[in-house]
Amino acid sequence: MSHTHILLTGSSRGIGAAIAKTLDRPGIRLVGHGTRSGIAADFTDPAAPAALWQQALDALDGRVDVLINNAGIFEATPLELDHDDWVAGWEKTMRVNLTASAELCRLAVRHWQAEGRPGRIVNVASRAAYRGDSPAHWHYAASKAGMVGMTKSIARGYARDGILAFAICPGFTMTGMAEDYLASRGGDKLLADIPLGRVADPDEVAVLARFCALEAPPSMTGAVLDINGASYVR
């Protein structure tokens, strides 16, 4: 197995914790990032992604094979807010969800180019990238759509170098974030919109992330994989 040194953002809870668990296997060295465990990095700080990358390299003997961008926030920014507050909420979400991921992707691609080695990127986006989200979450949907576009661009731009990129688009997943949202939006009504009849379990998303990180064939690069109980099919 060549993809043994892995950096995973947002690894301390929810989907990230499930991904970390499924990657806990012999031969894999995983560096996690999060607010509760792993290397601490506040992605609202523009300096944080580069600092995290360097710490990961230091921890992994100067080599990262796989980058999994999972960290993200889901914070309401209603239109009724004061304009400056609305813009601040938008910019915070874009910085954490998209710009920090983009910086890490860039650092990863440059690392693999300099080393003349292949590498893999797995970006955890969202169903919202295609379906949109609530009126208070324009920014969240836009950040995840940006992540999908970025993933496709990386896949097209660097496949010849053996640098592969995949995006995963979960629908509602039973994390603390999803539980709060379901409760605030009328859980039964939202569940009725999912043909499977339930939201996804983090372990289901983790299986898909592990597959992309370790096993997906190179010809799959650029794939955007849905995992939403058929609540949005395309």
PDB file of C-alpha atoms in Angstrom:
ATOM      1  CA  MET A   1       0.000   0.000   0.000  1.00  0.00           C
ATOM      2  CA  SER A   2       1.477   3.339  -1.079  1.00  0.00           C
ATOM      3  CA  HIS A   3      -1.056   5.696   0.505  1.00  0.00           C
ATOM      4  CA  THR A   4       0.085   5.293   4.088  1.00  0.00           C
ATOM      5  CA  HIS A   5       0.729   8.843   5.339  1.00  0.00           C
ATOM      6  CA  ILE A   6      -2.579  10.679   5.688  1.00  0.00           C
ATOM      7  CA  LEU A   7      -3.633  14.139   6.859  1.00  0.00           C
ATOM      8  CA  LEU A   8      -7.300  14.367   7.870  1.00  0.00           C
ATOM      9  CA  THR A   9      -8.921  17.658   8.856  1.00  0.00           C
ATOM     10  CA  GLY A  10     -11.893  17.841  11.193  1.00  0.00           C
ATOM     11  CA  SER A  11     -11.028  14.494  12.716  1.00  0.00           C
ATOM     12  CA  SER A  12     -12.302  14.989  16.260  1.00  0.00           C
ATOM     13  CA  ARG A  13     -16.020  14.364  15.792  1.00  0.00           C
ATOM     14  CA  GLY A  14     -18.798  13.367  13.433  1.00  0.00           C
ATOM     15  CA  ILE A  15     -17.782  12.252   9.971  1.00  0.00           C
ATOM     16  CA  GLY A  16     -14.134  13.048  10.641  1.00  0.00           C
ATOM     17  CA  ALA A  17     -13.968  10.827  13.705  1.00  0.00           C
ATOM     18  CA  ALA A  18     -15.602   8.018  11.738  1.00  0.00           C
ATOM     19  CA  ILE A  19     -13.051   8.442   8.927  1.00  0.00           C
ATOM     20  CA  ALA A  20     -10.203   8.351  11.449  1.00  0.00           C
ATOM     21  CA  LYS A  21     -11.587   5.139  12.910  1.00  0.00           C
ATOM     22  CA  THR A  22     -11.913   3.412   9.548  1.00  0.00           C
ATOM     23  CA  LEU A  23      -8.309   4.376   8.711  1.00  0.00           C
ATOM     24  CA  ASP A  24      -7.005   2.879  11.947  1.00  0.00           C
ATOM     25  CA  ARG A  25      -5.319  -0.105  10.365  1.00  0.00           C
ATOM     26  CA  PRO A  26      -1.807  -1.552  10.231  1.00  0.00           C
ATOM     27  CA  GLY A  27       0.636   0.399   8.104  1.00  0.00           C
ATOM     28  CA  ILE A  28      -1.294   3.669   8.070  1.00  0.00           C
ATOM     29  CA  ARG A  29       0.016   6.746   9.849  1.00  0.00           C
ATOM     30  CA  LEU A  30      -2.735   9.294  10.314  1.00  0.00           C
ATOM     31  CA  VAL A  31      -2.366  12.885  11.438  1.00  0.00           C
ATOM     32  CA  GLY A  32      -5.678  14.312  12.566  1.00  0.00           C
ATOM     33  CA  HIS A  33      -6.717  17.910  13.020  1.00  0.00           C
ATOM     34  CA  GLY A  34      -9.566  19.137  15.178  1.00  0.00           C
ATOM     35  CA  THR A  35     -10.860  21.186  18.043  1.00  0.00           C
ATOM     36  CA  ARG A  36     -11.057  18.227  20.432  1.00  0.00           C
ATOM     37  CA  SER A  37      -8.144  16.045  19.385  1.00  0.00           C
ATOM     38  CA  GLY A  38      -5.244  15.939  16.975  1.00  0.00           C
ATOM     39  CA  ILE A  39      -3.323  19.024  15.884  1.00  0.00           C
ATOM     40  CA  ALA A  40      -5.187  22.210  16.742  1.00  0.00           C
ATOM     41  CA  ALA A  41      -5.689  24.695  13.908  1.00  0.00           C
ATOM     42  CA  ASP A  42      -8.331  27.417  13.752  1.00  0.00           C
ATOM     43  CA  PHE A  43      -9.186  27.792  10.075  1.00  0.00           C
ATOM     44  CA  THR A  44     -10.630  31.254  10.642  1.00  0.00           C
ATOM     45  CA  ASP A  45      -6.958  32.240  10.968  1.00  0.00           C
ATOM     46  CA  PRO A  46      -5.441  32.638   7.487  1.00  0.00           C
ATOM     47  CA  ALA A  47      -2.111  31.321   8.783  1.00  0.00           C
ATOM     48  CA  ALA A  48      -3.578  28.074  10.114  1.00  0.00           C
ATOM     49  CA  PRO A  49      -3.676  25.843   7.002  1.00  0.00           C
ATOM     50  CA  ALA A  50       0.005  26.315   6.166  1.00  0.00           C
ATOM     51  CA  ALA A  51       0.977  25.796   9.801  1.00  0.00           C
ATOM     52  CA  LEU A  52      -1.088  22.593   9.958  1.00  0.00           C
ATOM     53  CA  TRP A  53       0.496  21.307   6.763  1.00  0.00           C
ATOM     54  CA  GLN A  54       3.989  21.843   8.132  1.00  0.00           C
ATOM     55  CA  GLN A  55       3.115  20.153  11.416  1.00  0.00           C
ATOM     56  CA  ALA A  56       1.724  17.191   9.496  1.00  0.00           C
ATOM     57  CA  LEU A  57       4.918  16.921   7.442  1.00  0.00           C
ATOM     58  CA  ASP A  58       6.980  17.042  10.623  1.00  0.00           C
ATOM     59  CA  ALA A  59       4.875  14.287  12.193  1.00  0.00           C
ATOM     60  CA  LEU A  60       5.013  12.094   9.087  1.00  0.00           C
ATOM     61  CA  ASP A  61       8.737  12.260   8.353  1.00  0.00           C
ATOM     62  CA  GLY A  62       8.307  14.823   5.605  1.00  0.00           C
ATOM     63  CA  ARG A  63       5.779  12.903   3.528  1.00  0.00           C
ATOM     64  CA  VAL A  64       2.019  13.160   3.094  1.00  0.00           C
ATOM     65  CA  ASP A  65       0.406  10.746   0.627  1.00  0.00           C
ATOM     66  CA  VAL A  66      -3.274  11.554   1.107  1.00  0.00           C
ATOM     67  CA  LEU A  67      -5.095  14.727   2.119  1.00  0.00           C
ATOM     68  CA  ILE A  68      -8.685  14.426   3.333  1.00  0.00           C
ATOM     69  CA  ASN A  69     -10.425  17.790   3.721  1.00  0.00           C
ATOM     70  CA  ASN A  70     -13.348  17.213   6.056  1.00  0.00           C
ATOM     71  CA  ALA A  71     -13.329  20.228   8.394  1.00  0.00           C
ATOM     72  CA  GLY A  72     -16.247  22.591   7.995  1.00  0.00           C
ATOM     73  CA  ILE A  73     -18.831  24.744   9.744  1.00  0.00           C
ATOM     74  CA  PHE A  74     -22.586  25.096   9.268  1.00  0.00           C
ATOM     75  CA  GLU A  75     -23.707  28.368  10.800  1.00  0.00           C
ATOM     76  CA  ALA A  76     -26.904  30.215   9.938  1.00  0.00           C
ATOM     77  CA  THR A  77     -26.567  33.677   8.439  1.00  0.00           C
ATOM     78  CA  PRO A  78     -30.135  34.954   7.918  1.00  0.00           C
ATOM     79  CA  LEU A  79     -30.758  37.698   5.383  1.00  0.00           C
ATOM     80  CA  GLU A  80     -32.305  39.813   8.145  1.00  0.00           C
ATOM     81  CA  LEU A  81     -28.953  40.318   9.833  1.00  0.00           C
ATOM     82  CA  ASP A  82     -27.208  43.649   9.692  1.00  0.00           C
ATOM     83  CA  HIS A  83     -25.376  43.772   6.357  1.00  0.00           C
ATOM     84  CA  ASP A  84     -21.898  43.781   7.856  1.00  0.00           C
ATOM     85  CA  ASP A  85     -22.791  40.829  10.095  1.00  0.00           C
ATOM     86  CA  TRP A  86     -24.184  38.929   7.112  1.00  0.00           C
ATOM     87  CA  VAL A  87     -21.013  39.520   5.118  1.00  0.00           C
ATOM     88  CA  ALA A  88     -18.877  38.485   8.100  1.00  0.00           C
ATOM     89  CA  GLY A  89     -20.814  35.224   8.399  1.00  0.00           C
ATOM     90  CA  TRP A  90     -20.416  34.572   4.679  1.00  0.00           C
ATOM     91  CA  GLU A  91     -16.677  35.241   4.753  1.00  0.00           C
ATOM     92  CA  LYS A  92     -16.127  33.080   7.830  1.00  0.00           C
ATOM     93  CA  THR A  93     -17.861  30.103   6.229  1.00  0.00           C
ATOM     94  CA  MET A  94     -16.012  30.513   2.948  1.00  0.00           C
ATOM     95  CA  ARG A  95     -12.677  30.841   4.762  1.00  0.00           C
ATOM     96  CA  VAL A  96     -13.194  27.698   6.872  1.00  0.00           C
ATOM     97  CA  ASN A  97     -15.029  25.485   4.377  1.00  0.00           C
ATOM     98  CA  LEU A  98     -13.400  26.431   1.088  1.00  0.00           C
ATOM     99  CA  THR A  99     -10.323  28.634   1.326  1.00  0.00           C
ATOM    100  CA  ALA A 100      -8.589  26.561   4.010  1.00  0.00           C
ATOM    101  CA  SER A 101      -9.264  23.407   1.992  1.00  0.00           C
ATOM    102  CA  ALA A 102      -7.960  25.103  -1.148  1.00  0.00           C
ATOM    103  CA  GLU A 103      -4.743  26.110   0.605  1.00  0.00           C
ATOM    104  CA  LEU A 104      -4.168  22.564   1.818  1.00  0.00           C
ATOM    105  CA  CYS A 105      -4.894  21.185  -1.657  1.00  0.00           C
ATOM    106  CA  ARG A 106      -2.364  23.591  -3.145  1.00  0.00           C
ATOM    107  CA  LEU A 107       0.280  22.660  -0.589  1.00  0.00           C
ATOM    108  CA  ALA A 108      -0.374  18.974  -1.217  1.00  0.00           C
ATOM    109  CA  VAL A 109      -0.128  19.291  -5.002  1.00  0.00           C
ATOM    110  CA  ARG A 110       3.077  21.320  -4.732  1.00  0.00           C
ATOM    111  CA  HIS A 111       4.512  18.754  -2.304  1.00  0.00           C
ATOM    112  CA  TRP A 112       3.835  15.870  -4.683  1.00  0.00           C
ATOM    113  CA  GLN A 113       5.153  17.794  -7.659  1.00  0.00           C
ATOM    114  CA  ALA A 114       8.375  18.622  -5.834  1.00  0.00           C
ATOM    115  CA  GLU A 115       8.820  15.005  -4.763  1.00  0.00           C
ATOM    116  CA  GLY A 116       7.832  13.573  -8.132  1.00  0.00           C
ATOM    117  CA  ARG A 117       5.322  11.306  -6.407  1.00  0.00           C
ATOM    118  CA  PRO A 118       1.607  10.585  -6.808  1.00  0.00           C
ATOM    119  CA  GLY A 119      -0.921  11.667  -4.213  1.00  0.00           C
ATOM    120  CA  ARG A 120      -4.626  11.679  -3.438  1.00  0.00           C
ATOM    121  CA  ILE A 121      -7.067  14.335  -2.287  1.00  0.00           C
ATOM    122  CA  VAL A 122     -10.493  13.524  -0.859  1.00  0.00           C
ATOM    123  CA  ASN A 123     -12.761  16.520  -0.314  1.00  0.00           C
ATOM    124  CA  VAL A 124     -15.894  16.092   1.778  1.00  0.00           C
ATOM    125  CA  ALA A 125     -18.424  18.443   0.184  1.00  0.00           C
ATOM    126  CA  SER A 126     -22.216  18.205   0.512  1.00  0.00           C
ATOM    127  CA  ARG A 127     -25.475  17.522  -1.267  1.00  0.00           C
ATOM    128  CA  ALA A 128     -25.977  21.275  -0.871  1.00  0.00           C
ATOM    129  CA  ALA A 129     -23.381  21.817  -3.603  1.00  0.00           C
ATOM    130  CA  TYR A 130     -26.012  20.677  -6.108  1.00  0.00           C
ATOM    131  CA  ARG A 131     -29.356  21.030  -4.374  1.00  0.00           C
ATOM    132  CA  GLY A 132     -28.685  24.242  -2.443  1.00  0.00           C
ATOM    133  CA  ASP A 133     -29.641  24.811   1.168  1.00  0.00           C
ATOM    134  CA  SER A 134     -31.919  26.924   3.326  1.00  0.00           C
ATOM    135  CA  PRO A 135     -32.226  30.725   2.873  1.00  0.00           C
ATOM    136  CA  ALA A 136     -29.956  31.175   5.891  1.00  0.00           C
ATOM    137  CA  HIS A 137     -27.250  28.974   4.412  1.00  0.00           C
ATOM    138  CA  TRP A 138     -26.415  30.400   0.985  1.00  0.00           C
ATOM    139  CA  HIS A 139     -22.802  30.567   2.044  1.00  0.00           C
ATOM    140  CA  TYR A 140     -22.660  26.916   3.079  1.00  0.00           C
ATOM    141  CA  ALA A 141     -24.062  25.729  -0.256  1.00  0.00           C
ATOM    142  CA  ALA A 142     -21.711  28.037  -2.149  1.00  0.00           C
ATOM    143  CA  SER A 143     -18.678  26.833  -0.197  1.00  0.00           C
ATOM    144  CA  LYS A 144     -19.463  23.204  -0.962  1.00  0.00           C
ATOM    145  CA  ALA A 145     -20.161  23.918  -4.634  1.00  0.00           C
ATOM    146  CA  GLY A 146     -16.774  25.614  -4.730  1.00  0.00           C
ATOM    147  CA  MET A 147     -15.180  22.528  -3.219  1.00  0.00           C
ATOM    148  CA  VAL A 148     -16.686  20.343  -5.949  1.00  0.00           C
ATOM    149  CA  GLY A 149     -15.446  22.673  -8.681  1.00  0.00           C
ATOM    150  CA  MET A 150     -12.008  22.779  -7.114  1.00  0.00           C
ATOM    151  CA  THR A 151     -11.855  18.969  -6.936  1.00  0.00           C
ATOM    152  CA  LYS A 152     -12.734  18.614 -10.616  1.00  0.00           C
ATOM    153  CA  SER A 153     -10.129  21.217 -11.567  1.00  0.00           C
ATOM    154  CA  ILE A 154      -7.414  19.436  -9.592  1.00  0.00           C
ATOM    155  CA  ALA A 155      -8.348  16.097 -11.130  1.00  0.00           C
ATOM    156  CA  ARG A 156      -8.202  17.488 -14.657  1.00  0.00           C
ATOM    157  CA  GLY A 157      -5.053  19.487 -14.075  1.00  0.00           C
ATOM    158  CA  TYR A 158      -2.794  16.925 -12.450  1.00  0.00           C
ATOM    159  CA  ALA A 159      -3.957  13.432 -13.402  1.00  0.00           C
ATOM    160  CA  ARG A 160      -0.942  12.991 -15.659  1.00  0.00           C
ATOM    161  CA  ASP A 161       1.246  13.463 -12.580  1.00  0.00           C
ATOM    162  CA  GLY A 162      -0.583  10.721 -10.686  1.00  0.00           C
ATOM    163  CA  ILE A 163      -2.329  13.282  -8.487  1.00  0.00           C
ATOM    164  CA  LEU A 164      -5.922  12.164  -8.038  1.00  0.00           C
ATOM    165  CA  ALA A 165      -8.867  14.027  -6.535  1.00  0.00           C
ATOM    166  CA  PHE A 166     -12.300  12.873  -5.393  1.00  0.00           C
ATOM    167  CA  ALA A 167     -15.274  14.623  -3.802  1.00  0.00           C
ATOM    168  CA  ILE A 168     -17.907  13.102  -1.542  1.00  0.00           C
ATOM    169  CA  CYS A 169     -21.313  14.745  -1.206  1.00  0.00           C
ATOM    170  CA  PRO A 170     -23.230  13.544   1.858  1.00  0.00           C
ATOM    171  CA  GLY A 171     -26.790  14.556   2.514  1.00  0.00           C
ATOM    172  CA  PHE A 172     -27.906  14.810   6.121  1.00  0.00           C
ATOM    173  CA  THR A 173     -25.609  12.733   8.286  1.00  0.00           C
ATOM    174  CA  MET A 174     -26.298  11.972  11.925  1.00  0.00           C
ATOM    175  CA  THR A 175     -23.715  14.236  13.485  1.00  0.00           C
ATOM    176  CA  GLY A 176     -24.357  16.830  16.160  1.00  0.00           C
ATOM    177  CA  MET A 177     -24.564  19.464  13.429  1.00  0.00           C
ATOM    178  CA  ALA A 178     -27.209  17.502  11.522  1.00  0.00           C
ATOM    179  CA  GLU A 179     -29.196  16.695  14.658  1.00  0.00           C
ATOM    180  CA  ASP A 180     -29.481  20.387  15.533  1.00  0.00           C
ATOM    181  CA  TYR A 181     -30.556  21.255  12.012  1.00  0.00           C
ATOM    182  CA  LEU A 182     -33.104  18.454  11.803  1.00  0.00           C
ATOM    183  CA  ALA A 183     -34.660  19.575  15.074  1.00  0.00           C
ATOM    184  CA  SER A 184     -34.820  23.199  13.980  1.00  0.00           C
ATOM    185  CA  ARG A 185     -36.388  22.376  10.610  1.00  0.00           C
ATOM    186  CA  GLY A 186     -38.952  19.773  11.654  1.00  0.00           C
ATOM    187  CA  GLY A 187     -37.262  16.409  11.549  1.00  0.00           C
ATOM    188  CA  ASP A 188     -40.168  14.282  10.290  1.00  0.00           C
ATOM    189  CA  LYS A 189     -40.784  16.540   7.316  1.00  0.00           C
ATOM    190  CA  LEU A 190     -37.152  16.469   6.303  1.00  0.00           C
ATOM    191  CA  LEU A 191     -36.923  12.711   6.730  1.00  0.00           C
ATOM    192  CA  ALA A 192     -39.944  12.323   4.443  1.00  0.00           C
ATOM    193  CA  ASP A 193     -37.807  13.849   1.684  1.00  0.00           C
ATOM    194  CA  ILE A 194     -35.250  11.016   1.959  1.00  0.00           C
ATOM    195  CA  PRO A 195     -36.484   7.894   0.126  1.00  0.00           C
ATOM    196  CA  LEU A 196     -34.245   5.686   2.252  1.00  0.00           C
ATOM    197  CA  GLY A 197     -36.229   6.893   5.275  1.00  0.00           C
ATOM    198  CA  ARG A 198     -33.266   7.922   7.414  1.00  0.00           C
ATOM    199  CA  VAL A 199     -30.206  10.118   7.376  1.00  0.00           C
ATOM    200  CA  ALA A 200     -26.787   8.636   6.712  1.00  0.00           C
ATOM    201  CA  ASP A 201     -24.603   7.287   9.476  1.00  0.00           C
ATOM    202  CA  PRO A 202     -21.088   8.788   9.715  1.00  0.00           C
ATOM    203  CA  ASP A 203     -19.656   5.292   9.306  1.00  0.00           C
ATOM    204  CA  GLU A 204     -21.261   5.062   5.862  1.00  0.00           C
ATOM    205  CA  VAL A 205     -19.556   8.253   4.719  1.00  0.00           C
ATOM    206  CA  ALA A 206     -16.299   7.054   6.256  1.00  0.00           C
ATOM    207  CA  VAL A 207     -16.349   3.864   4.185  1.00  0.00           C
ATOM    208  CA  LEU A 208     -16.587   5.964   1.039  1.00  0.00           C
ATOM    209  CA  ALA A 209     -13.792   8.299   2.159  1.00  0.00           C
ATOM    210  CA  ARG A 210     -11.518   5.345   2.933  1.00  0.00           C
ATOM    211  CA  PHE A 211     -12.234   3.841  -0.486  1.00  0.00           C
ATOM    212  CA  CYS A 212     -11.284   7.082  -2.248  1.00  0.00           C
ATOM    213  CA  ALA A 213      -8.173   7.519  -0.105  1.00  0.00           C
ATOM    214  CA  LEU A 214      -6.834   3.982  -0.450  1.00  0.00           C
ATOM    215  CA  GLU A 215      -8.552   1.913  -3.095  1.00  0.00           C
ATOM    216  CA  ALA A 216     -10.320   3.885  -5.825  1.00  0.00           C
ATOM    217  CA  PRO A 217      -8.831   3.146  -9.254  1.00  0.00           C
ATOM    218  CA  PRO A 218      -6.980   6.043 -10.889  1.00  0.00           C
ATOM    219  CA  SER A 219      -9.551   6.318 -13.675  1.00  0.00           C
ATOM    220  CA  MET A 220     -12.073   7.441 -11.050  1.00  0.00           C
ATOM    221  CA  THR A 221     -10.226  10.708 -10.498  1.00  0.00           C
ATOM    222  CA  GLY A 222     -12.582  13.664 -10.669  1.00  0.00           C
ATOM    223  CA  ALA A 223     -15.525  11.617  -9.454  1.00  0.00           C
ATOM    224  CA  VAL A 224     -18.127  13.279  -7.251  1.00  0.00           C
ATOM    225  CA  LEU A 225     -19.841  10.605  -5.169  1.00  0.00           C
ATOM    226  CA  ASP A 226     -23.289  11.079  -3.631  1.00  0.00           C
ATOM    227  CA  ILE A 227     -24.341   9.516  -0.350  1.00  0.00           C
ATOM    228  CA  ASN A 228     -27.735  10.949   0.513  1.00  0.00           C
ATOM    229  CA  GLY A 229     -30.338   8.180   0.612  1.00  0.00           C
ATOM    230  CA  ALA A 230     -31.598   9.190  -2.873  1.00  0.00           C
ATOM    231  CA  SER A 231     -32.803  12.538  -1.537  1.00  0.00           C
ATOM    232  CA  TYR A 232     -31.040  14.140  -4.490  1.00  0.00           C
ATOM    233  CA  VAL A 233     -30.167  12.162  -7.598  1.00  0.00           C
ATOM    234  CA  ARG A 234     -28.458  13.535 -10.690  1.00  0.00           C
TER     235      ARG A 234
END
